[in-house]
Amino acid sequence: MILLSSSNPKYSMCWLSYKPIEKKEYVQEVEKFLEQIVLLEKNIYFQNAGNELKKALGALFGTEPRLSNSVNLYMDSGIILGKVTNEKLNIFITEVEKEAVGEEGFLIKVIDENKRKYIIVASKSEKGIIYGTFHLINKFRLKTGLKELNCIENPKASLRIINHWDNMDGSIERGYAGKSIFFTNGRIKRNYKRIWDYARLLASIGINGVVINNVNVRDKAIWLITPKYLNDLSKIAEVFRLYGIKLYLSINFASPIYIGGLDTADPLDKNVQKWWKDTVKTIYSYIPDFGGFLVKADSEFNPGPYVYGRTHADGANMLAEELLPYGGIVIWRAFVYNCLQDWRDTKTDRAKAAYDNFKPLDGKFSENVILQIKYGPMDFQVREPVSPLFGAMEKTNQMMEFQITQEYTGQQIHLCYLGTLWKEILEFDTYCKGKGSYVKRIVDGSLFGMKYAGFAGVSNIGDSINWTGHDLAQANLWTFGKLAWDPDRKIEDIAREWTILTFGDDKKVVDNILWMLLNSHAIYEKYTTPLGLGWMVNPGHHYGPNPEGYEYSKWGTYHRADTKAIGVDRTSRGTGYTLQYHKPWQEIFDDINKCPEELLLFFHRVPYDFRLKNGKTLIQFMYDSHFEGAEMVDELIKKWEDLRGKIDDEIFNRVYERLKMQKEHAIEWRDVINTYFYRKTGIPDEKGRVIYP
Amino acid sequence: MILLSSSNPKYSMCWLSYKPIEKKEYVQEVEKFLEQIVLLEKNIYFQNAGNELKKALGALFGTEPRLSNSVNLYMDSGIILGKVTNEKLNIFITEVEKEAVGEEGFLIKVIDENKRKYIIVASKSEKGIIYGTFHLINKFRLKTGLKELNCIENPKASLRIINHWDNMDGSIERGYAGKSIFFTNGRIKRNYKRIWDYARLLASIGINGVVINNVNVRDKAIWLITPKYLNDLSKIAEVFRLYGIKLYLSINFASPIYIGGLDTADPLDKNVQKWWKDTVKTIYSYIPDFGGFLVKADSEFNPGPYVYGRTHADGANMLAEELLPYGGIVIWRAFVYNCLQDWRDTKTDRAKAAYDNFKPLDGKFSENVILQIKYGPMDFQVREPVSPLFGAMEKTNQMMEFQITQEYTGQQIHLCYLGTLWKEILEFDTYCKGKGSYVKRIVDGSLFGMKYAGFAGVSNIGDSINWTGHDLAQANLWTFGKLAWDPDRKIEDIAREWTILTFGDDKKVVDNILWMLLNSHAIYEKYTTPLGLGWMVNPGHHYGPNPEGYEYSKWGTYHRADTKAIGVDRTSRGTGYTLQYHKPWQEIFDDINKCPEELLLFFHRVPYDFRLKNGKTLIQFMYDSHFEGAEMVDELIKKWEDLRGKIDDEIFNRVYERLKMQKEHAIEWRDVINTYFYRKTGIPDEKGRVIYP
């Protein structure tokens, strides 16, 4: 192997920062099981899992268990890492249990008899053992009772992938936590230590794939699929492989032109196909378990099959055919829309674009093509309806794309925990196969029985000391992994677990941070763009308020506010976007009185004097929301201030500084948006609070 | 010398592209005088002027006059270049004439006797001879009759300087004509050929100074004043010197810290003074006629004396003292304002800043400090009132800063001839010493009898094929030089001369281009931000409409439009800006009914239903102005189309493409601004034209 992982003082290990367990009774209870670590398989994956476990036990319990490859079933105690199929485990594991452990799953079983005190962690394959190991370590850290350790865990979705929008110059598109850990100055970094630790973090939350380069593939990044870079990439793949993670690459659809010197990238062209076949073969000669390609085609100035009059299915299937023999997949982004819209054109509705582009192609994609769909129809706003593509493509592999990095949600300066929003999205019932057709059942593949399904999360990490800029933004990465593994889990439980693993289990610490996390998205929404309004941000960098920043642009993102009303009519009487949903959503979204209020301005053009359910006019709601939202930041600050002394000083101060910035910027949001509406309508605040003229 | 100048096919020579004179009678009349060129002085300046003349005569008349250094006063004919004080010219030049020629001036005198046919070009110093030479060449090209050649010309202002905002990476801040001709990739270019030709262009319009680096002095540019770059700079200075042009540098006020390693840049600190003394000495050891420093201090994040609790006089005078022994000067920019204003703050008025900062310092600046003042109080908008600093500083050297590059005026995509605007500014009567206290008399130094005065123009040239991107934008550079030489000239004459020298004297060509030039600023103003509104541009790059782009920013540039009114009240009842003017302007600007309408929204907050002098409401005027302005672009296009075949194809097409872009972008301006006002007011266009809702 390249090198051994070790702790590094230059950055934290987030929720994997092990500290000794102080509860004596628990230590005494568990210690009996820690005499040794037995590895029933002799390969680097089990060896690595054993190392992880040994290091953790040393840090948590102060023990130094020996690592042994042979098992004496009459030994006094130990943690056994093995495969469920290992004969030596037959006496402990039932056939039913064996069957229940899937390809990436694991079983934990505690044997607590007089002389036999074992904790068995058993997986079906090499992949599951690292998940089981981290699961056990974290359960110890949560001081989970021995009996409660018993479990069989399988990820619900097969694809749990992080998308890095890292550029080869080291910058990260929409990155708010430093520079890329993969690239610098046009080359691949050889700092495998940091990548190793990143792999550990990802494996501990069940991630099994990483796309390491930006979906906008330009310049040198186009060449990542060539031998010029494949040797370096194979080293990264080697690190990831140890932790059950496959390496993927974003590609430029026009690579046959850029790299191959062909005069076309037409997916039906024989030379193009041959070029891709050769390229794929080369890639797999360097990286035998290469995951596949992520493709942003015909989207925001990236080339694609449309250029040649071909469909997205033509494009995706061509690549898929070359990858299929190697087990590779094509992940094809559904983020396709007209990004040169004329603002005067009120017929075109960007919200409809993904559905319009892809719905006709349902059933036309190859078995190893997966459509990656952003959660909403626009672009990661603080609130959008669920994309109607979920539930519209019954014969197509589908993945949910979440944005872990806080592009429109405060850029890791504002605290904005995204788990609550994501959970709402996943629990949305599309009704595509009648009641109970939840999004979570679509993206875990079960509803339509698809082989490939899952989650893509746009990374929020960089080379900063705490990985995510805002320390509490680590919770977003954690939560993405945990939800991708099991979207049925309660979001409170996921957030609580993160809090304890990161900051310890002091009651006040847990209560306060949990409150902060669970309320932060609602607070951010209140003082920015509530009611599904969205887009009132500065163009380009997307930070801070700019009420008409996108109003006359080409991006198709307009609210068209005038003196009387605001919003785009996306009902059947307007652009017809609501018709992309199944019933009863069509009718619900279509009706201004039934539409969920948090999405009111997404679906409707609403007069300022329209009465909301609580009797407030729209304009008064806007004012109230902004005053309240900005004020609630004080509560976030207070909750944090209460923890002074209970949190490591460095982290405390870092978060505190950001909270103070958040307050300042929340006031800016409040004042700009309130003034904007006041100037637009001339209607004063009923409560007479300060709105600048 | 480094190399000889020659024509270069990679770029045009603008108004110095010589073509044979086709009018036979004129050629016959002049030819008699062209037998030889006699240089009465033996130095490189006269040699260079002689070369220029010889080359021109060859191109214009097809003659090959010999260059001789001795004069035989009984020779048949010739052009004599000499100093007015040369004894050999005593018989031709009177004492009165001699006295009338100033340091940079020249005399042209035609002696047309039987045997003696001379054209005498005589200057007082080496500097004037090149001006006289180009003057004569261009007069020939304008087919000026022999008798009308007689003249004595002196520049009215002593400083006629081009400011380059060129960065050392080769980019040009607010540059729209390619990359820098001076810098590339962090170093000084050694393409002296292009610089040589640039010097020729500048000398031909009377420029006598060039600041070659951006006033925002960052990174490597800070080090230009050190030996690391001075050797290369001395080569550039050598080229410029031949053409009567001095090299200046923009400096970073904190250089003693950055370069000197001192812990302060306090102008009253002895070590700081010593450091500058040594630095200046070093500079002059490389460039003996170095012009001096241009300083942007305490402005837009540039360091300055305020940091140390010192005044701008303290800062400027400290530098001036070190430059004085060498004849160098300090040009200190008055562009000082709070660029971190809170938009909620309605008391602070950026328009007042320059006056407030500098008025109290009148009389406190050293004799070799010149205050460089932007024409208006804001920042080169399409229309601003004259800065009240002109006329407020009776004991301070002052320069006018014009922006030749079209930052806010269409970025050399739109045709916007600036001569008409500049002329209006120069003709503004400040009344500071009673009626007749014109701005032009302030910036030529005559009104207050100041030694240093003049013009600074922010360059519009780059390394593009035609120097200025838009071919017709060459007229702006030409006009700047001509106005700086003599602000009393009629703008029509200046523009006509440029047109003929550039495109020939075909009547239609001259008429049409002249019409285009003289109307273009008014047209641009009409479809962008009329009535002194300004600032409705996209932040950052400043191209294209964005009605609220600056509304909530920190730049102090707000219109605060609401449903009822628009504009900032800058009268004595508002921010008090009008009080910075002398009477009667105070009263005129203060009165909404007397205020010149083209500045109405600069000085007043005006209700949309306010009636303008022509009876139109403000809102209707806005609509009309934008419809008319966009329509008038068709007239520009038509005037140009009429010239097809009469203009070199390459130039014709280049301009034509830009005119078509202008039309498209004018429509965008029209529609965005009209829609903005319509959405803001709900008031429809009286004439029922299309305003998008």
Coordinates of C-alpha atoms in Angstrom, one line a residue, chain A residues 149-548:
Chain A
L149 CA -25.3 -4.2 19.1
N150 CA -26.9 -7.1 17.4
C151 CA -28.1 -6.1 14.0
I152 CA -28.1 -6.8 10.3
E153 CA -27.6 -3.8 8.2
N154 CA -27.9 -3.4 4.4
P155 CA -27.9 -0.2 2.5
K156 CA -31.2 0.4 0.9
A157 CA -29.8 2.0 -2.2
S158 CA -27.0 0.6 -4.3
L159 CA -25.4 3.9 -5.3
R160 CA -24.3 6.3 -2.6
I161 CA -22.0 8.6 -4.3
I162 CA -20.3 11.9 -3.6
N163 CA -19.9 14.3 -6.5
H164 CA -16.9 16.6 -6.3
W165 CA -17.1 19.8 -8.3
D166 CA -13.3 20.0 -8.0
N167 CA -11.3 21.7 -10.8
M168 CA -7.8 20.8 -11.7
D169 CA -6.5 24.2 -10.8
G170 CA -7.4 23.3 -7.2
S171 CA -10.5 25.5 -7.1
I172 CA -13.9 24.0 -6.2
E173 CA -17.0 25.2 -8.0
R174 CA -19.4 26.1 -5.2
G175 CA -16.8 25.1 -2.7
Y176 CA -16.7 26.9 0.6
A177 CA -14.2 25.0 2.6
G178 CA -10.8 25.6 0.9
K179 CA -9.2 24.1 -2.1
S180 CA -9.5 20.6 -3.6
I181 CA -7.9 17.7 -1.8
F182 CA -7.5 16.0 -5.2
F183 CA -6.1 18.6 -7.6
T184 CA -3.7 21.6 -7.6
N185 CA -2.2 23.7 -10.3
G186 CA -3.5 21.5 -13.1
R187 CA -2.3 18.2 -11.7
I188 CA -3.4 15.5 -9.3
K189 CA -2.2 15.9 -5.7
R190 CA -0.2 13.1 -4.2
N191 CA -1.2 13.9 -0.7
Y192 CA -2.7 10.4 -0.2
K193 CA -2.9 10.9 3.5
R194 CA -5.7 13.4 3.3
I195 CA -7.5 11.3 0.7
W196 CA -7.1 8.3 3.0
D197 CA -8.6 10.1 5.9
Y198 CA -11.4 11.3 3.6
A199 CA -12.0 7.7 2.5
R200 CA -12.3 6.8 6.2
L201 CA -14.9 9.5 6.8
L202 CA -16.9 8.4 3.8
A203 CA -16.8 4.7 4.6
S204 CA -18.0 5.5 8.1
I205 CA -21.2 6.9 6.6
G206 CA -21.6 4.2 4.0
I207 CA -20.5 6.1 0.8
N208 CA -19.5 3.7 -1.9
G209 CA -18.5 6.0 -4.8
V210 CA -16.7 9.3 -5.4
V211 CA -16.7 11.4 -8.6
I212 CA -13.6 13.4 -8.0
N213 CA -13.8 16.0 -10.8
N214 CA -16.3 18.7 -11.6
V215 CA -19.3 17.9 -13.9
N216 CA -18.2 20.9 -15.9
V217 CA -15.3 19.2 -17.6
R218 CA -13.0 21.7 -19.1
D219 CA -9.4 22.0 -20.2
K220 CA -7.0 19.6 -18.5
A221 CA -9.9 17.8 -16.8
I222 CA -11.0 16.5 -20.1
W223 CA -7.8 14.5 -20.2
L224 CA -8.3 12.7 -16.9
I225 CA -9.5 9.7 -18.8
T226 CA -6.1 9.3 -20.5
P227 CA -2.9 7.7 -19.4
K228 CA -1.5 11.2 -18.7
Y229 CA -3.5 11.1 -15.5
L230 CA -4.6 7.5 -15.0
N231 CA -1.6 6.4 -13.2
D232 CA -2.1 9.0 -10.5
L233 CA -5.8 8.3 -10.5
S234 CA -5.1 4.6 -9.9
K235 CA -3.3 5.5 -6.7
I236 CA -6.4 7.4 -5.5
A237 CA -8.6 4.5 -6.5
E238 CA -6.4 2.2 -4.5
V239 CA -6.9 4.2 -1.3
F240 CA -10.7 4.4 -1.9
R241 CA -10.9 0.7 -2.8
L242 CA -9.7 -0.2 0.7
Y243 CA -12.8 1.6 2.1
G244 CA -15.3 0.1 -0.3
I245 CA -15.4 3.2 -2.5
K246 CA -15.3 3.2 -6.2
L247 CA -13.7 6.0 -8.2
Y248 CA -15.8 7.7 -10.9
L249 CA -15.0 10.5 -13.4
S250 CA -17.0 13.3 -14.9
I251 CA -16.4 13.3 -18.6
N252 CA -16.7 15.8 -21.4
F253 CA -19.0 14.4 -24.1
A254 CA -16.9 15.9 -26.8
S255 CA -13.8 14.1 -25.6
P256 CA -13.5 12.2 -28.9
I257 CA -12.9 15.6 -30.5
Y258 CA -10.8 17.2 -27.9
I259 CA -8.6 14.1 -27.2
G260 CA -9.2 11.8 -30.0
G261 CA -8.9 14.4 -32.8
L262 CA -12.1 13.2 -34.4
D263 CA -14.3 15.7 -36.1
T264 CA -17.4 14.5 -34.3
A265 CA -18.6 13.2 -31.0
D266 CA -21.8 11.8 -32.5
P267 CA -22.8 8.9 -30.3
L268 CA -23.9 6.9 -33.4
D269 CA -20.6 7.4 -35.2
K270 CA -18.6 4.2 -35.4
N271 CA -15.3 6.0 -34.9
V272 CA -16.7 7.8 -31.8
Q273 CA -17.9 4.4 -30.4
K274 CA -14.5 2.8 -31.1
W275 CA -12.7 5.7 -29.5
W276 CA -14.8 5.4 -26.3
K277 CA -14.3 1.6 -26.3
D278 CA -10.6 2.0 -26.4
T279 CA -10.7 4.7 -23.8
V280 CA -12.7 2.6 -21.4
K281 CA -10.4 -0.3 -22.0
T282 CA -7.5 1.9 -21.1
I283 CA -9.1 3.2 -18.0
Y284 CA -9.9 -0.3 -16.7
S285 CA -6.3 -1.4 -17.3
Y286 CA -5.4 1.2 -14.7
I287 CA -8.4 1.0 -12.4
P288 CA -10.0 -2.5 -12.6
D289 CA -13.0 -1.5 -10.4
F290 CA -13.5 1.9 -12.0
G291 CA -17.1 3.0 -11.3
G292 CA -18.0 4.8 -14.5
F293 CA -18.8 8.1 -15.9
L294 CA -20.8 11.0 -14.7
V295 CA -22.1 13.2 -17.6
K296 CA -23.4 16.7 -17.7
A297 CA -24.4 16.9 -21.4
D298 CA -26.3 19.5 -23.3
S299 CA -26.4 21.5 -20.1
E300 CA -25.1 25.0 -19.4
F301 CA -22.8 25.1 -22.4
N302 CA -21.5 21.5 -22.0
P303 CA -21.6 19.6 -25.3
G304 CA -24.0 16.6 -25.7
P305 CA -25.8 14.4 -28.1
Y306 CA -28.3 17.2 -29.0
V307 CA -25.5 18.8 -31.1
Y308 CA -25.7 15.8 -33.4
G309 CA -29.5 15.5 -33.4
R310 CA -29.3 12.5 -31.1
T311 CA -31.2 11.9 -27.9
H312 CA -29.8 11.7 -24.4
A313 CA -30.5 8.0 -24.6
D314 CA -28.4 7.7 -27.7
G315 CA -25.6 9.5 -25.9
A316 CA -25.8 7.6 -22.6
N317 CA -26.3 4.2 -24.1
M318 CA -23.3 4.5 -26.3
L319 CA -21.1 5.1 -23.3
A320 CA -22.9 2.5 -21.3
E321 CA -22.3 -0.2 -23.9
E322 CA -18.6 0.3 -23.6
L323 CA -18.6 0.3 -19.8
L324 CA -21.0 -2.7 -19.4
P325 CA -18.4 -5.5 -19.9
Y326 CA -16.4 -4.1 -17.0
G327 CA -19.3 -3.5 -14.7
G328 CA -19.2 0.2 -15.1
I329 CA -22.1 2.6 -15.2
V330 CA -23.1 5.8 -16.8
I331 CA -24.7 8.4 -14.5
W332 CA -26.5 10.9 -16.7
R333 CA -27.6 14.2 -15.2
A334 CA -31.1 15.4 -15.9
F335 CA -30.2 19.0 -15.3
V336 CA -30.9 20.0 -18.9
Y337 CA -32.7 23.3 -19.7
N338 CA -32.5 26.3 -21.9
C339 CA -29.9 28.5 -20.2
L340 CA -30.2 31.2 -22.8
Q341 CA -33.8 32.0 -22.2
D342 CA -35.2 35.5 -23.1
W343 CA -36.7 37.0 -20.0
R344 CA -39.4 38.4 -22.2
D345 CA -40.5 34.9 -23.0
T346 CA -43.2 34.0 -20.4
K347 CA -44.1 30.7 -22.1
T348 CA -40.9 28.8 -21.5
D349 CA -40.6 27.5 -17.9
R350 CA -37.3 26.2 -16.8
A351 CA -39.1 24.1 -14.1
K352 CA -40.6 22.0 -16.9
A353 CA -37.3 21.3 -18.7
A354 CA -36.0 18.1 -17.0
Y355 CA -39.3 16.4 -17.4
D356 CA -39.8 17.6 -20.9
N357 CA -36.4 16.4 -21.9
F358 CA -36.3 13.0 -20.2
K359 CA -39.9 11.8 -19.8
P360 CA -40.1 10.8 -23.5
L361 CA -37.0 8.7 -23.0
D362 CA -38.4 6.4 -20.2
G363 CA -37.5 2.9 -21.1
K364 CA -34.9 3.8 -23.7
F365 CA -31.9 3.9 -21.4
S366 CA -29.6 0.8 -21.1
E367 CA -29.6 -1.2 -17.9
N368 CA -26.4 0.4 -16.7
V369 CA -27.5 4.0 -17.2
I370 CA -28.8 5.9 -14.2
L371 CA -30.5 9.3 -14.5
Q372 CA -29.3 11.7 -11.8
I373 CA -32.1 14.1 -10.9
K374 CA -31.8 17.2 -8.7
Y375 CA -34.2 17.1 -5.9
G376 CA -36.2 20.0 -7.3
P377 CA -36.9 21.2 -10.8
M378 CA -34.8 24.3 -10.6
D379 CA -31.4 24.3 -8.9
F380 CA -31.0 23.5 -5.2
Q381 CA -33.0 26.5 -3.9
V382 CA -33.8 26.7 -0.2
R383 CA -37.2 25.3 -1.0
E384 CA -38.5 23.7 -4.2
P385 CA -41.1 21.1 -4.9
V386 CA -39.9 17.6 -5.6
S387 CA -38.9 17.1 -9.2
P388 CA -41.8 15.6 -11.1
L389 CA -39.3 13.3 -12.8
F390 CA -39.4 11.2 -9.7
G391 CA -42.4 9.1 -10.3
A392 CA -42.4 9.8 -14.1
M393 CA -39.7 7.4 -15.1
E394 CA -40.9 3.9 -14.2
K395 CA -38.4 2.1 -16.5
T396 CA -35.4 4.2 -15.8
N397 CA -32.7 3.9 -13.1
Q398 CA -32.9 7.0 -11.0
M399 CA -30.7 8.7 -8.5
M400 CA -31.5 11.6 -6.2
E401 CA -29.0 14.5 -6.5
F402 CA -28.7 16.5 -3.3
Q403 CA -26.4 19.4 -2.8
I404 CA -24.4 19.0 0.4
T405 CA -22.4 22.1 -0.3
Q406 CA -24.5 25.1 0.7
E407 CA -24.5 27.0 -2.6
Y408 CA -27.9 28.8 -2.2
T409 CA -28.2 28.0 1.5
G410 CA -25.6 30.1 3.1
Q411 CA -22.3 28.9 1.8
Q412 CA -21.2 27.5 5.1
I413 CA -21.2 30.9 6.6
H414 CA -24.9 30.5 7.6
L415 CA -25.8 27.5 9.6
C416 CA -28.2 25.5 7.4
Y417 CA -28.7 21.9 8.3
L418 CA -30.1 20.2 5.2
G419 CA -31.2 16.9 6.7
T420 CA -34.7 18.2 7.5
L421 CA -35.3 19.4 3.9
W422 CA -33.9 16.2 2.4
K423 CA -36.0 14.1 4.7
E424 CA -39.1 16.0 3.5
I425 CA -38.2 15.4 -0.1
L426 CA -37.6 11.7 0.5
E427 CA -40.9 11.3 2.3
F428 CA -42.8 13.0 -0.5
D429 CA -45.5 10.7 -1.9
T430 CA -45.4 10.9 -5.7
Y431 CA -48.6 8.7 -6.1
C432 CA -47.1 7.4 -9.2
K433 CA -48.1 3.9 -8.3
G434 CA -50.9 5.0 -6.0
K435 CA -50.6 6.0 -2.4
G436 CA -47.3 5.2 -0.7
S437 CA -45.1 5.8 -3.8
Y438 CA -42.6 7.7 -1.8
V439 CA -39.5 9.3 -3.4
K440 CA -37.4 7.3 -1.0
R441 CA -38.8 4.1 -2.5
I442 CA -38.0 5.4 -6.0
V443 CA -34.4 6.3 -5.3
D444 CA -33.7 3.1 -3.4
G445 CA -34.8 1.2 -6.4
S446 CA -37.6 -0.8 -4.7
L447 CA -40.7 0.9 -6.1
F448 CA -39.9 0.1 -9.7
G449 CA -37.5 -2.8 -8.9
M450 CA -34.5 -1.1 -10.6
K451 CA -31.0 -2.6 -10.3
Y452 CA -29.3 0.7 -9.9
A453 CA -30.7 3.5 -7.8
G454 CA -29.4 5.8 -5.1
F455 CA -28.1 9.1 -4.0
A456 CA -25.6 11.6 -5.3
G457 CA -24.4 14.4 -3.0
V458 CA -22.4 17.4 -4.2
S459 CA -19.5 17.5 -1.8
N460 CA -19.1 20.2 0.8
I461 CA -15.5 19.4 1.7
G462 CA -12.2 21.0 0.9
D463 CA -8.8 21.1 2.4
S464 CA -9.8 23.4 5.3
I465 CA -8.9 22.4 8.8
N466 CA -12.4 21.2 9.6
W467 CA -13.1 19.9 6.0
T468 CA -16.4 21.9 5.7
G469 CA -15.6 25.5 6.6
H470 CA -18.4 25.7 9.1
D471 CA -17.8 22.9 11.7
L472 CA -21.5 22.3 12.0
A473 CA -21.7 21.7 8.2
Q474 CA -20.0 18.4 8.8
A475 CA -23.5 17.3 9.9
N476 CA -24.7 17.7 6.3
L477 CA -22.1 15.3 5.0
W478 CA -22.8 12.8 7.8
T479 CA -26.5 13.1 7.2
F480 CA -26.2 12.6 3.4
G481 CA -24.4 9.4 4.0
K482 CA -26.8 8.1 6.6
L483 CA -29.9 9.0 4.6
A484 CA -28.4 7.4 1.5
W485 CA -27.8 4.2 3.5
D486 CA -31.3 4.2 5.0
P487 CA -33.7 7.0 4.0
D488 CA -36.3 5.6 6.5
R489 CA -34.3 6.7 9.5
K490 CA -35.6 9.6 11.6
I491 CA -33.7 12.7 10.9
E492 CA -33.6 13.6 14.6
D493 CA -31.8 10.4 15.3
I494 CA -29.3 10.9 12.5
A495 CA -28.6 14.5 13.7
R496 CA -28.4 13.4 17.3
E497 CA -25.9 10.6 16.6
W498 CA -23.7 13.0 14.7
T499 CA -23.8 15.5 17.5
I500 CA -22.8 12.9 20.1
L501 CA -20.0 11.4 18.0
T502 CA -18.7 14.9 17.2
F503 CA -19.2 16.8 20.5
G504 CA -19.9 14.2 23.1
D505 CA -23.0 13.4 25.0
D506 CA -23.3 16.2 27.5
K507 CA -27.0 16.8 27.6
K508 CA -26.9 20.6 27.1
V509 CA -24.5 20.2 24.2
V510 CA -26.7 17.6 22.5
D511 CA -29.9 19.5 23.2
N512 CA -28.6 22.8 22.0
I513 CA -26.8 21.6 18.9
L514 CA -29.7 19.4 17.9
W515 CA -32.0 22.4 18.3
M516 CA -29.7 24.5 16.2
L517 CA -29.5 21.9 13.4
L518 CA -33.1 21.0 13.3
N519 CA -34.3 24.7 13.1
S520 CA -31.6 26.2 11.0
H521 CA -33.1 25.5 7.6
A522 CA -36.4 27.0 8.6
I523 CA -34.7 30.0 10.0
Y524 CA -32.6 30.5 6.9
E525 CA -35.6 30.1 4.7
K526 CA -37.5 32.7 6.8
Y527 CA -35.0 35.5 6.3
T528 CA -34.1 34.8 2.7
T529 CA -36.8 33.6 0.2
P530 CA -39.7 31.9 1.9
L531 CA -42.8 30.5 0.2
G532 CA -40.9 28.9 -2.5
L533 CA -39.8 32.2 -3.9
G534 CA -36.1 31.5 -4.4
W535 CA -33.5 33.1 -6.6
M536 CA -33.3 36.5 -5.0
V537 CA -29.5 36.0 -4.7
N538 CA -26.6 37.7 -6.3
P539 CA -25.9 36.2 -9.7
G540 CA -22.7 34.3 -10.2
H541 CA -21.6 33.6 -6.7
H542 CA -25.1 33.2 -5.3
Y543 CA -24.4 34.7 -1.9
G544 CA -26.5 37.4 -0.3
P545 CA -29.7 39.1 -1.4
N546 CA -30.3 40.6 -4.8
P547 CA -34.1 40.8 -5.3
E548 CA -33.9 41.4 -9.1

